[in-house]
XYZ file of C-alpha atoms in Angstrom:
732
model
C -11.364 39.304 -0.566
C -10.631 36.925 2.176
C -9.049 38.103 5.296
C -6.735 36.442 7.933
C -9.092 36.978 10.689
C -11.755 35.216 9.009
C -9.605 32.369 8.359
C -8.618 31.984 11.999
C -12.253 32.246 13.217
C -13.061 29.085 11.353
C -10.946 27.133 13.866
C -13.875 26.944 16.115
C -16.445 25.290 13.959
C -18.497 22.952 16.189
C -18.519 19.870 13.652
C -14.897 19.563 14.382
C -15.816 17.630 17.510
C -17.604 14.707 15.672
C -16.208 11.331 16.605
C -16.425 7.637 15.472
C -17.916 5.010 17.244
C -15.689 2.548 19.247
C -13.485 0.854 16.621
C -12.398 -2.911 16.287
C -9.289 -3.833 17.874
C -6.802 -6.913 18.449
C -3.921 -7.391 20.356
C -0.246 -7.920 18.639
C 1.530 -10.616 20.752
C 5.318 -10.420 21.591
C 7.317 -13.469 20.802
C 10.998 -14.493 21.045
C 10.445 -17.499 18.672
C 11.926 -17.496 15.303
C 9.633 -17.211 12.274
C 10.469 -18.279 8.792
C 8.942 -16.099 5.998
C 7.656 -18.775 3.520
C 3.897 -18.281 3.246
C 3.186 -21.502 5.134
C 2.251 -20.035 8.588
C 3.413 -23.421 10.344
C 5.618 -21.716 12.967
C 4.475 -22.522 16.409
C 4.448 -18.935 17.428
C 1.353 -18.298 14.902
C -0.751 -20.302 17.341
C -0.896 -17.652 19.789
C -1.503 -14.675 17.565
C -4.765 -12.729 17.702
C -6.244 -11.532 14.331
C -8.072 -8.734 12.548
C -11.054 -10.535 10.987
C -14.728 -10.102 10.169
C -13.894 -7.971 6.854
C -16.990 -5.831 5.485
C -17.795 -5.451 1.898
C -17.122 -2.229 0.325
C -18.096 -2.747 -3.208
C -20.458 -3.537 -4.825
C -22.260 -2.992 -1.313
C -21.158 -1.466 1.723
C -23.699 -2.937 4.288
C -23.092 -6.939 4.139
C -20.146 -8.982 5.393
C -17.511 -9.788 2.691
C -18.165 -12.910 0.566
C -14.604 -13.826 0.713
C -13.310 -13.422 4.189
C -9.682 -12.506 5.223
C -7.852 -13.269 8.458
C -4.778 -11.149 9.531
C -2.543 -12.413 12.432
C 0.147 -10.174 13.906
C 3.249 -10.856 16.092
C 6.234 -8.767 16.837
C 9.667 -9.071 18.702
C 12.306 -6.233 19.484
C 13.066 -5.591 15.640
C 10.359 -6.904 13.557
C 6.532 -6.829 12.829
C 5.374 -10.129 11.557
C 2.031 -10.614 9.578
C 0.402 -13.598 8.467
C -2.751 -13.464 6.255
C -5.179 -15.760 5.004
C -7.289 -14.759 2.196
C -10.276 -17.009 0.888
C -10.954 -17.226 -2.700
C -13.432 -19.030 -4.976
C -10.680 -20.049 -7.394
C -7.358 -19.586 -8.633
C -8.087 -17.348 -11.735
C -6.188 -14.460 -10.056
C -5.754 -11.118 -11.972
C -2.043 -10.259 -12.017
C -0.992 -7.649 -14.549
C 2.550 -7.409 -13.795
C 5.370 -8.817 -11.445
C 6.958 -5.244 -11.072
C 6.942 -3.781 -7.590
C 4.613 -0.917 -6.711
C 1.762 -2.030 -8.835
C -1.493 -0.281 -9.023
C -4.218 -1.779 -6.743
C -7.244 -1.225 -8.965
C -8.315 -3.879 -11.215
C -6.285 -6.819 -9.805
C -6.046 -9.117 -6.853
C -4.071 -7.838 -3.906
C -4.486 -6.847 -0.063
C -3.161 -3.651 1.389
C -2.118 -2.718 4.780
C -2.600 0.860 6.545
C -0.702 1.625 9.708
C -1.412 5.003 11.349
C 1.828 4.852 13.703
C 1.072 8.324 15.601
C -2.565 7.723 15.780
C -3.273 11.153 13.996
C -5.762 10.142 11.226
C -3.481 12.106 8.949
C -0.531 9.982 7.852
C -0.023 6.299 7.444
C 2.286 3.759 6.035
C 0.960 1.267 3.460
C 2.377 -2.193 2.678
C 0.681 -4.695 -0.075
C 1.083 -7.737 -1.694
C -0.679 -9.691 -4.379
C -1.044 -13.619 -4.726
C 2.270 -14.042 -6.735
C 4.111 -12.317 -3.710
C 4.727 -9.028 -5.694
C 4.996 -6.136 -3.122
C 4.295 -2.347 -3.034
C 4.670 0.179 -0.415
C 3.332 3.920 -0.001
C 2.939 6.810 1.947
C -0.472 8.400 2.844
C -0.870 11.784 3.799
C -3.630 14.522 4.185
C -5.921 11.757 5.830
C -6.219 9.777 2.628
C -8.276 12.434 1.060
C -7.253 11.855 -2.356
C -4.573 10.644 -4.983
C -2.284 13.635 -4.274
C -1.734 12.151 -0.974
C -1.004 8.581 -2.041
C 2.886 8.287 -2.904
C 3.952 5.058 -4.313
C 7.320 6.292 -5.002
C 8.543 5.895 -1.495
C 10.724 2.637 -0.978
C 11.762 0.866 2.165
C 13.227 -2.707 2.700
C 11.006 -5.402 3.935
C 10.268 -9.100 3.421
C 7.218 -10.972 1.993
C 6.354 -14.390 0.564
C 3.071 -15.889 -0.775
C 1.714 -19.563 -1.128
C -1.355 -20.598 -3.277
C -3.772 -23.101 -1.790
C -6.985 -24.576 -2.828
C -9.437 -22.255 -2.000
C -7.210 -19.498 -0.494
C -3.839 -18.027 -0.584
C -1.525 -16.988 2.312
C 0.860 -13.967 2.538
C 3.442 -13.893 5.169
C 5.547 -10.759 6.045
C 8.116 -9.359 8.109
C 8.588 -5.490 8.177
C 11.634 -4.177 10.210
C 10.141 -1.749 13.002
C 12.795 0.698 11.599
C 10.665 0.890 8.385
C 8.173 2.969 10.356
C 8.302 5.916 12.581
C 6.490 5.988 15.891
C 6.705 7.348 19.443
C 8.956 5.389 21.994
C 6.791 3.348 24.350
C 3.758 3.499 22.111
C 1.356 0.730 22.903
C -1.316 1.342 19.984
C -1.403 1.988 16.190
C -4.510 2.649 14.314
C -4.999 0.003 11.489
C -6.793 -0.935 8.691
C -6.867 -3.155 5.523
C -8.342 -3.332 2.183
C -8.721 -5.921 -0.346
C -9.516 -6.402 -4.008
C -11.031 -9.827 -5.138
C -11.478 -9.919 -8.657
C -12.956 -13.416 -8.945
C -15.947 -12.493 -6.798
C -15.995 -8.917 -8.031
C -15.578 -7.795 -4.295
C -13.696 -4.994 -2.502
C -13.602 -5.429 1.310
C -12.105 -3.622 4.293
C -11.532 -4.726 7.992
C -13.109 -1.533 9.237
C -16.534 -0.588 7.486
C -16.206 2.258 5.149
C -19.119 3.871 3.391
C -18.831 3.932 -0.488
C -18.948 7.931 -0.422
C -15.544 7.723 1.198
C -12.296 6.642 -0.463
C -11.263 2.872 0.434
C -7.926 4.109 1.957
C -9.382 7.037 3.999
C -7.598 7.276 7.371
C -10.766 8.256 9.167
C -11.898 4.700 9.211
C -9.333 2.601 11.201
C -9.460 0.242 14.317
C -6.642 -0.546 16.766
C -3.784 -2.810 17.133
C -2.727 -3.051 20.624
C 0.638 -4.097 21.336
C 1.315 -6.514 24.253
C 4.424 -4.635 25.256
C 5.375 -1.152 24.753
C 7.405 -0.437 21.561
C 11.158 0.332 22.265
C 13.213 2.979 20.404
C 13.515 2.719 16.693
C 17.058 2.153 15.665
C 16.795 2.860 11.998
C 20.389 2.170 10.535
C 21.917 4.988 8.503
C 21.514 4.315 4.875
C 24.283 5.554 2.216
C 22.857 5.223 -1.322
C 25.798 5.852 -3.832
C 25.253 6.067 -7.529
C 27.303 6.444 -10.773
C 25.520 7.351 -14.037
C 27.350 7.363 -17.197
C 25.578 8.985 -20.254
C 26.677 8.820 -23.814
C 24.508 11.039 -26.230
C 24.126 13.912 -28.675
C 21.958 17.043 -28.806
C 21.440 17.090 -32.551
C 19.122 20.399 -32.418
C 22.085 22.448 -30.687
C 24.964 20.210 -31.892
C 26.306 19.565 -28.485
C 27.574 16.567 -26.857
C 25.664 15.087 -23.938
C 28.178 12.554 -22.813
C 29.214 12.746 -19.013
C 30.067 10.590 -16.213
C 28.556 11.740 -12.794
C 29.111 10.218 -9.253
C 27.209 11.195 -6.161
C 25.324 9.894 -3.040
C 22.485 10.297 -0.874
C 22.222 9.391 2.810
C 19.334 8.695 5.274
C 19.946 9.203 8.907
C 17.169 8.622 11.365
C 16.773 11.203 14.237
C 14.899 9.806 17.189
C 11.931 7.575 16.355
C 10.116 10.168 14.343
C 12.679 12.154 12.243
C 14.487 11.744 9.085
C 17.674 13.480 7.816
C 18.246 13.380 3.940
C 21.369 14.351 2.735
C 22.283 14.523 -0.974
C 25.816 15.583 -2.671
C 25.921 15.984 -6.258
C 22.549 14.259 -6.919
C 21.655 12.616 -10.197
C 18.173 13.882 -11.234
C 18.267 12.374 -14.528
C 14.910 10.696 -15.373
C 15.238 6.825 -15.786
C 11.516 7.238 -16.348
C 10.435 10.056 -18.656
C 7.445 12.578 -18.057
C 4.259 11.842 -19.882
C 3.529 14.170 -22.861
C 0.427 16.342 -22.453
C -1.655 18.302 -25.166
C -1.988 21.592 -23.652
C -4.799 23.874 -25.125
C -4.793 26.440 -22.241
C -2.837 29.717 -21.881
C -1.237 28.155 -18.696
C 1.793 26.045 -17.649
C 1.118 22.672 -17.013
C 2.018 21.000 -13.385
C 3.876 17.460 -13.666
C 4.215 15.400 -10.666
C 7.534 14.928 -8.831
C 9.449 11.810 -9.345
C 12.812 12.430 -7.528
C 13.161 10.197 -4.383
C 14.830 12.949 -2.424
C 11.724 15.049 -2.353
C 9.370 12.219 -1.686
C 9.331 11.460 2.173
C 7.078 13.492 4.045
C 6.444 15.489 0.814
C 3.073 16.748 2.140
C 4.728 18.817 4.650
C 6.347 21.016 2.011
C 3.939 20.807 -0.899
C 0.529 20.727 0.195
C 0.066 24.469 0.960
C -2.202 26.771 -0.887
C -4.185 25.819 -3.829
C -2.712 23.228 -6.089
C -4.824 24.765 -8.944
C -3.819 28.347 -8.915
C -1.094 29.195 -6.215
C 0.999 26.578 -4.726
C 3.853 28.246 -2.696
C 6.401 25.348 -3.025
C 6.514 22.956 -6.075
C 9.682 20.770 -5.725
C 10.219 20.475 -9.508
C 11.269 24.136 -9.693
C 14.551 23.275 -8.083
C 17.027 21.767 -10.346
C 15.657 23.385 -13.600
C 16.041 26.896 -15.003
C 15.583 28.779 -18.297
C 18.224 29.784 -20.685
C 18.430 32.893 -22.686
C 16.059 31.504 -25.291
C 13.549 30.768 -22.467
C 13.901 27.153 -22.778
C 13.911 24.884 -19.826
C 17.291 23.295 -18.885
C 18.735 21.196 -16.236
C 20.251 23.462 -13.261
C 22.706 21.541 -11.392
C 22.187 20.833 -7.588
C 25.496 21.050 -5.545
C 23.978 19.559 -2.390
C 21.181 19.663 -0.096
C 19.715 18.575 3.238
C 16.125 17.720 4.250
C 14.900 17.388 7.801
C 11.371 16.120 8.109
C 8.969 13.954 10.315
C 7.169 13.994 13.757
C 8.514 15.817 16.695
C 5.967 14.356 18.822
C 2.221 13.361 18.749
C 1.046 16.797 17.867
C 3.942 18.512 16.079
C 5.537 17.861 12.704
C 8.749 19.712 11.277
C 10.034 20.125 7.847
C 13.223 21.794 6.762
C 14.713 21.842 3.295
C 17.976 23.642 2.007
C 19.358 23.078 -1.466
C 22.145 24.708 -3.319
C 22.087 25.000 -7.189
C 24.861 25.823 -9.482
C 25.496 28.968 -11.337
C 25.486 28.949 -15.189
C 26.568 32.622 -16.220
C 26.410 31.742 -19.791
C 22.866 31.389 -19.688
C 22.411 34.171 -17.010
C 21.410 31.723 -14.313
C 22.717 32.581 -10.687
C 23.837 30.109 -7.905
C 20.624 30.108 -5.560
C 20.183 29.077 -2.120
C 16.596 27.323 -1.629
C 15.094 26.918 1.786
C 11.833 25.742 2.847
C 10.476 25.644 6.330
C 7.379 24.029 7.467
C 5.791 23.621 11.005
C 2.544 21.755 11.519
C 0.459 21.490 14.833
C -2.321 18.901 15.186
C -5.653 20.352 16.060
C -8.920 18.519 17.283
C -9.236 15.003 15.917
C -7.827 15.069 12.395
C -7.096 18.724 11.556
C -3.948 20.747 11.766
C -2.528 24.388 11.526
C 0.538 24.738 9.387
C 3.252 27.363 9.108
C 5.358 27.887 5.969
C 8.332 29.920 5.065
C 10.138 29.734 1.394
C 13.161 31.514 0.432
C 15.124 31.577 -2.808
C 18.080 33.916 -2.797
C 21.382 34.468 -4.135
C 24.195 35.582 -2.202
C 26.632 36.408 -5.164
C 26.623 39.798 -7.061
C 25.752 39.299 -10.932
C 25.595 41.821 -13.520
C 22.882 40.349 -15.380
C 20.570 39.957 -12.400
C 18.065 42.669 -11.565
C 17.667 43.831 -8.054
C 14.192 42.477 -7.756
C 15.357 39.057 -8.727
C 18.258 38.476 -6.038
C 15.414 37.033 -3.619
C 11.895 36.062 -3.074
C 10.172 34.978 0.055
C 6.895 33.656 0.961
C 5.217 33.058 4.224
C 2.022 31.607 4.864
C -0.426 29.856 7.384
C -2.831 26.989 6.224
C -5.547 25.461 8.436
C -6.554 22.034 7.129
C -9.827 20.658 8.273
C -10.720 17.170 8.575
C -13.634 15.820 10.991
C -13.416 12.549 12.762
C -15.692 10.874 10.443
C -14.454 12.729 7.125
C -17.765 14.252 6.689
C -16.420 17.751 6.774
C -13.009 18.634 5.063
C -11.306 21.764 3.832
C -8.556 24.362 3.876
C -8.272 27.891 4.778
C -5.050 29.678 3.914
C -3.334 32.954 3.549
C 0.155 33.590 2.113
C 2.219 36.856 1.647
C 5.227 37.250 -0.710
C 8.340 39.424 -0.293
C 10.739 40.622 -2.923
C 12.712 43.948 -3.862
C 10.188 46.663 -4.564
C 7.211 44.257 -4.783
C 3.778 45.696 -5.240
C 1.279 45.780 -2.348
C -1.124 43.312 -3.919
C 1.404 40.590 -2.631
C -1.090 38.076 -1.010
C -2.855 34.850 -1.865
C -5.369 33.070 0.155
C -8.613 30.930 -0.071
C -11.215 28.857 1.387
C -12.316 25.300 0.712
C -15.008 23.863 2.692
C -16.638 20.456 1.611
C -19.450 18.323 2.919
C -19.449 14.626 1.937
C -22.451 12.111 2.856
C -24.008 9.173 1.273
C -26.518 11.142 -0.807
C -25.408 14.865 -0.733
C -22.015 16.494 -1.391
C -21.275 20.316 -1.611
C -18.434 22.644 -1.480
C -17.850 26.312 -0.877
C -14.594 27.064 -2.672
C -12.962 30.425 -3.162
C -9.505 31.950 -3.481
C -7.435 34.925 -4.628
C -4.089 35.711 -6.044
C -2.799 39.254 -5.814
C -1.232 40.783 -8.912
C 2.193 41.090 -7.106
C 2.154 37.711 -5.375
C 5.151 35.776 -6.639
C 6.744 32.576 -5.465
C 9.857 31.599 -7.197
C 9.727 28.108 -6.006
C 6.109 27.652 -6.500
C 3.546 26.751 -8.993
C 1.491 30.111 -9.747
C -0.876 29.385 -12.655
C -1.978 32.932 -12.890
C -2.080 36.157 -10.832
C -4.575 38.861 -10.441
C -7.564 36.801 -9.804
C -10.549 36.428 -7.426
C -12.086 33.068 -7.996
C -15.402 31.296 -6.664
C -15.831 27.509 -7.274
C -18.938 26.070 -5.366
C -20.348 22.873 -6.397
C -23.363 20.502 -5.414
C -23.486 16.774 -6.067
C -26.403 14.408 -5.606
C -25.700 10.474 -5.590
C -28.247 7.733 -5.809
C -27.495 3.952 -4.665
C -30.024 1.683 -6.469
C -30.805 -1.713 -4.602
C -31.752 -3.333 -7.767
C -30.466 -3.471 -11.445
C -27.055 -3.201 -12.982
C -26.206 0.253 -11.561
C -24.173 0.217 -8.343
C -24.518 4.098 -8.117
C -25.081 7.243 -10.174
C -25.276 10.810 -9.552
C -25.412 14.596 -10.875
C -22.983 17.184 -10.313
C -23.323 21.062 -10.771
C -20.467 23.203 -10.527
C -20.275 26.877 -11.553
C -16.871 28.570 -11.572
C -16.171 32.315 -11.979
C -12.885 34.317 -11.965
C -12.753 38.202 -11.679
C -9.773 40.429 -12.225
C -9.429 43.005 -9.485
C -6.925 45.431 -11.474
C -9.609 45.565 -14.364
C -12.359 46.651 -11.759
C -13.143 43.060 -10.861
C -14.161 42.419 -14.662
C -15.575 38.848 -14.996
C -12.694 37.315 -17.310
C -13.990 33.710 -16.974
C -16.615 31.502 -15.982
C -17.176 27.805 -16.471
C -20.272 25.880 -15.920
C -20.034 22.044 -15.525
C -23.249 19.868 -15.298
C -22.620 16.171 -15.293
C -23.958 12.921 -14.712
C -21.863 9.614 -13.834
C -22.721 6.352 -13.121
C -20.757 3.098 -11.834
C -22.016 -0.371 -12.768
C -21.807 -3.405 -10.584
C -19.561 -5.048 -13.285
C -17.196 -2.129 -12.688
C -17.851 -0.330 -15.963
C -18.185 3.589 -15.696
C -20.215 5.954 -17.780
C -20.355 9.756 -17.701
C -22.052 12.522 -19.601
C -20.888 16.214 -19.371
C -22.045 19.666 -20.447
C -19.577 22.587 -20.392
C -20.606 26.518 -20.694
C -17.714 28.584 -20.801
C -16.759 32.412 -21.120
C -13.201 33.346 -21.731
C -12.134 37.135 -21.806
C -8.513 37.300 -23.274
C -6.396 39.785 -21.734
C -3.550 38.874 -24.072
C -3.336 37.392 -27.356
C -3.556 33.630 -27.546
C -3.304 30.779 -30.149
C -5.239 27.660 -28.760
C -3.447 25.582 -31.471
C -0.069 26.512 -30.286
C 1.128 26.952 -33.861
C 4.590 28.346 -34.259
C 4.122 31.960 -35.749
C 0.372 31.431 -35.970
C -2.296 34.136 -35.934
C -3.468 34.689 -32.489
C -6.827 35.486 -31.138
C -7.011 39.372 -30.194
C -6.812 40.426 -26.623
C -9.609 42.487 -24.900
C -12.194 40.211 -26.439
C -14.658 37.722 -24.877
C -15.747 34.260 -26.160
C -18.721 32.157 -25.243
C -18.783 28.613 -26.120
C -20.447 25.317 -25.145
C -19.236 21.793 -25.565
C -20.256 18.340 -24.738
C -18.399 15.096 -23.532
C -19.076 11.525 -22.841
C -16.940 8.716 -21.406
C -17.081 5.112 -20.902
C -14.670 2.975 -19.089
C -14.737 -0.768 -19.441
C -14.160 -3.343 -16.829
C -10.526 -3.356 -15.858
C -10.536 -6.934 -14.531
C -10.729 -8.168 -18.143
C -7.752 -9.375 -20.218
C -8.517 -6.321 -22.775
C -9.940 -3.257 -21.440
C -10.396 0.244 -22.899
C -11.884 3.805 -22.295
C -13.430 6.123 -24.778
C -14.036 9.872 -24.418
C -15.262 11.934 -27.389
C -16.405 15.502 -27.234
C -17.761 18.043 -29.249
C -18.692 21.744 -29.228
C -17.853 25.466 -29.541
C -14.099 26.499 -28.864
C -13.673 30.178 -28.569
C -14.687 31.587 -32.201
C -14.870 28.217 -33.684
C -15.273 24.512 -33.073
C -13.395 21.579 -31.490
C -13.694 17.886 -31.804
C -11.976 15.841 -29.272
C -11.264 12.158 -28.549
C -9.457 10.556 -25.897
C -8.929 7.087 -25.149
C -6.740 4.155 -24.091
C -6.594 0.361 -24.773
C -4.718 -2.286 -22.533
C -3.913 -5.947 -23.110
C -2.955 -8.318 -20.134
C -0.895 -11.385 -20.895
C -0.332 -12.043 -17.323
C 1.693 -11.883 -15.524
C 4.768 -11.161 -17.669
C 3.412 -8.703 -20.504
C 1.334 -5.680 -20.397
C 0.388 -3.693 -23.798
C -1.244 -0.358 -23.863
C -2.086 2.325 -26.123
C -3.028 5.915 -25.387
C -4.458 8.372 -27.782
C -5.522 12.063 -27.576
C -6.870 13.934 -30.736
C -8.197 17.458 -30.920
C -9.550 18.902 -34.154
C -9.756 22.711 -33.903
C -11.313 24.644 -36.653
C -11.297 28.345 -36.404
C -12.199 30.952 -38.849
C -9.941 32.683 -41.212
C -7.291 34.325 -40.563
C -6.867 32.282 -37.260
C -5.220 28.888 -37.103
C -6.749 25.432 -37.368
C -4.976 22.242 -36.583
C -5.300 18.570 -35.858
C -3.316 17.682 -32.793
C -2.386 14.165 -32.284
C -0.861 12.556 -29.089
C -0.329 8.895 -29.270
C 1.564 6.766 -26.713
C 1.972 2.954 -26.863
C 3.873 1.306 -24.043
C 4.905 -2.174 -23.527
C 6.016 -3.584 -20.172
C 7.529 -6.782 -19.717
C 8.517 -8.353 -16.231
C 10.700 -11.293 -16.733
C 10.504 -11.853 -13.030
C 10.346 -9.949 -9.766
C 13.624 -8.421 -10.251
C 14.041 -7.924 -13.855
C 11.908 -5.447 -15.923
C 11.762 -3.915 -19.407
C 9.557 -0.939 -20.448
C 9.485 0.799 -23.691
C 7.355 3.945 -24.261
C 6.868 5.825 -27.362
C 5.335 9.263 -27.449
C 4.252 11.149 -30.719
C 2.845 14.762 -30.284
C 2.718 16.953 -33.323
C 2.058 19.814 -30.907
C 5.339 19.289 -29.343
C 6.951 18.593 -32.719
C 8.488 15.617 -31.051
C 8.656 11.696 -31.632
C 10.240 10.240 -28.615
C 11.413 6.691 -27.654
C 12.158 5.694 -24.046
C 13.405 2.053 -23.414
C 14.378 1.044 -19.901
C 15.837 -2.414 -18.638
C 15.898 -2.479 -14.900
C 17.569 -4.861 -12.835
C 16.864 -4.976 -8.867
C 19.938 -7.029 -7.975
C 19.441 -6.429 -4.256
C 16.828 -4.694 -1.942
C 16.394 -1.016 -3.312
C 19.452 -1.403 -5.416
C 19.256 -1.036 -9.121
C 21.043 -1.226 -12.267
C 19.246 0.756 -15.171
C 20.108 0.649 -19.104
C 17.931 3.429 -20.585
C 17.888 4.484 -24.180
C 16.321 7.657 -25.281
C 15.735 8.963 -28.815
C 13.877 12.154 -30.054
C 12.858 13.075 -33.431
C 11.263 16.191 -35.030
C 7.814 15.056 -36.264
C 7.675 16.543 -39.716
C 11.267 15.838 -40.902
C 12.031 12.826 -39.031
C 15.376 14.506 -38.249
C 16.943 13.491 -34.742
C 16.792 15.969 -32.060
C 18.641 14.151 -29.299
C 19.742 10.668 -28.499
C 21.370 9.056 -25.514
C 21.946 5.898 -23.594
C 22.366 6.058 -19.932
C 23.790 3.476 -17.615
C 22.911 4.157 -13.958
C 23.950 2.058 -10.825
C 22.599 2.574 -7.324
C 23.116 0.607 -4.211
C 21.319 0.915 -0.923
C 24.012 0.393 1.966
C 22.779 0.178 5.553
C 25.413 1.189 8.126
C-alpha cells in the first residue's frame, strides 16, 4: 500500500536538479515597419532580423547537421509576432496528403514552431505549416511527454502564406500576440522548431534532441530574446454563437429526433495568463463521430474528448491519477447519463464556466462549474459539477497539483438514493520531470467522499521512469480501494493493487538498414485486497521492435496471461450468450507481429496478425489499415479489425468484424468533405457519417452532416439524421 508520506518524500530526489547546457538563442527585433504576409520576405524589415539556424538532424541520425537547412527569422511589434522561414529542399516533390487544417505532421512535409511562453518546460503553443500553406496549431502539456499532452483540437486566429521556389520554399507567418499567454514585461521565451522533409527522408530540429526523446519534448529548447519587454496582452473578448437544426428519427425506439438549438460560447481574457470560458445551452452534438472499438475486455473503453469547451488547459483538470485505472476527472462524463435501461443517452447542459491558466510564473489555476438538466422520466437528477485544480511549479520542470472534484444535486428526488446525492474527490499529484527529461514520473494519492462510503476510499500510485539512449526502465504501481468512487472520473475497476515495472534495451546500429531496434520486458500483476490479496491477473509482455532508416517499422510480441474471473464473463459479447464461470482462473499465451510500411509513399499499409490461447479456447486476430494518397485533394483509407474467438462448448464462439473505410476530399483550404463508414457486428451497427464543412471565415464554420445507422443482421434502420450547424467566431 502506498502512503501519502512516502509520496511527499519523493520531492527531495537529488536528480531533480540536473540541468541542460547553455541553449542557443537569438534576438527578436522590434519593428514599426509594415509587413505584407505573402511568402516573399521582401519587406525591408526582414533585413534587420536575426535568425534561428543551424538545424540538427533528428532522424535518421541525431549527431550530424541537417542535410536540408532551415532559417527562421522573427520580428515583432506591439500586437503581432512575425515569422519568416526559408526551408531548403532537394526538389519539389512534396508529400501533402490534405489541404485541411490541423493535419498530422508525420509522413508529410511540414515545419512546426514551439513557444514556451512562461519558460516552465511544461506547456507550450505550437504553430505549423506545410509547403502548400496549410496551417495547424496545438497545445502541448506535461512537458511534451506523450500523445495525450498533444492537443490539436485547440483553435486560434493567425495568418500564414507560403511560396514555392526552386530548391526551397518560404513560410511567412503573422501570429497576434493575443494568441499566446505570457507574463507582462517578459523579455524571453523558450523556443524550438522541428521539421519533416520527406524528399531527403530527414527529420531535423533547431535544438539538438536525442532520438530516445520525443521530437516535441519541451526539455530541449533554446531562447528567443525580445529586444523590448512585451506589453500587456489585450486579447479581445470572443463570442461564438451557434445554431443547429437536426431532422431525424430514432427507428429503434420510434422517437422523433428533430430539434432546433441555439446557444453561445464566450472567451474572456483575464490578465496575460488566464482564460474565462462561458457556455450557455451548449451544443455538444458530434459533427465528427467517435471511432468504433472492438472490446474484448471486461472494462469500459475510454474515448478522447472532442468538445472545444473542455480543451484549453485540459491537462490542469484531466491529467490527475492514473489514466489506465483511476482518473478522478474525465470530462466526457459531463453531458451523458444512463437511462432506466442502462443505455447511454445525452444529458443536457444548461450552462457552464471554466477559468483556467497561469496566475504567475509558478502557479496555475483551473476552475470548472457546469449545471446539467434533470430528466425525471429516466431518473436522472439535475447535477452541479465542479472541478478545482491548483498547480505549483517545483524545481526545473516538475509540479505539485491539488484537485477537488464535486458532483452534487441540490434538489430532492424520490428516485435518488441518499448515497448518490453527492460524490467528492480530493487529491494531490506530484509530477516529476528532470531538466533533461531523463527522469519522469508521478506520485499521487486521492480520497473519495460520499454518504456512508466505506473506509477503503483511497487511490494512489507511483510511476517513476528512467529514459536514456540505451536503457529505459520504469518502477510503476498503484492501488484503487474497493470504495473509491469518482462519478466524474474514469475508474476502470476498483479493489486492486497493481505492479507494472518494465525494462527496455535499445541499440543504434551504425551500419545497415536498421535505424534502431530494442527489447522490452514488462511484467504486470494485480492483487485483490478484499480476497486476501489473491493474485487475480498477471500479464507478462516480451517484445522486440525495430525501425528502419526507410521509416518502415517491424515488431514481434509474446504475451503470457493469467486471469481469475470474479464475475461471469463472455468475451465475445454475444447477447444472451453462455458466460465463462466466476471464481475460476485461466492461463493463456499468445503471439503478435506487426509491420508498418513507409508512410511517405502514395500507398501505405500496416499489418498486425496474432494467434494464441484465449481463456479456455483460442483467438486469431488481424488488424490492419491501408491508405492511398491522391495529393493534395483525396485521401482514402480502410481500417480492419478481425477476431476469431473459438471457445469449447457450451461457451460462445464468434467472428467479430470491425471495418471502417473513409474518404477525405479537400476541395481547397476552406471546403472539406469526409465520409466514414463503420461496420461492427459486435455492436450490431452499420454506421454512415458524411460531413461537408465550409470554413467561410477564420474559426467560423458551416457543417452539413448526415448520419445513418442500421442493424447489422437485418439491415433495418436504427437511426437517421441530417444536421445543419452554423458557428461564427466574433471578436469584440
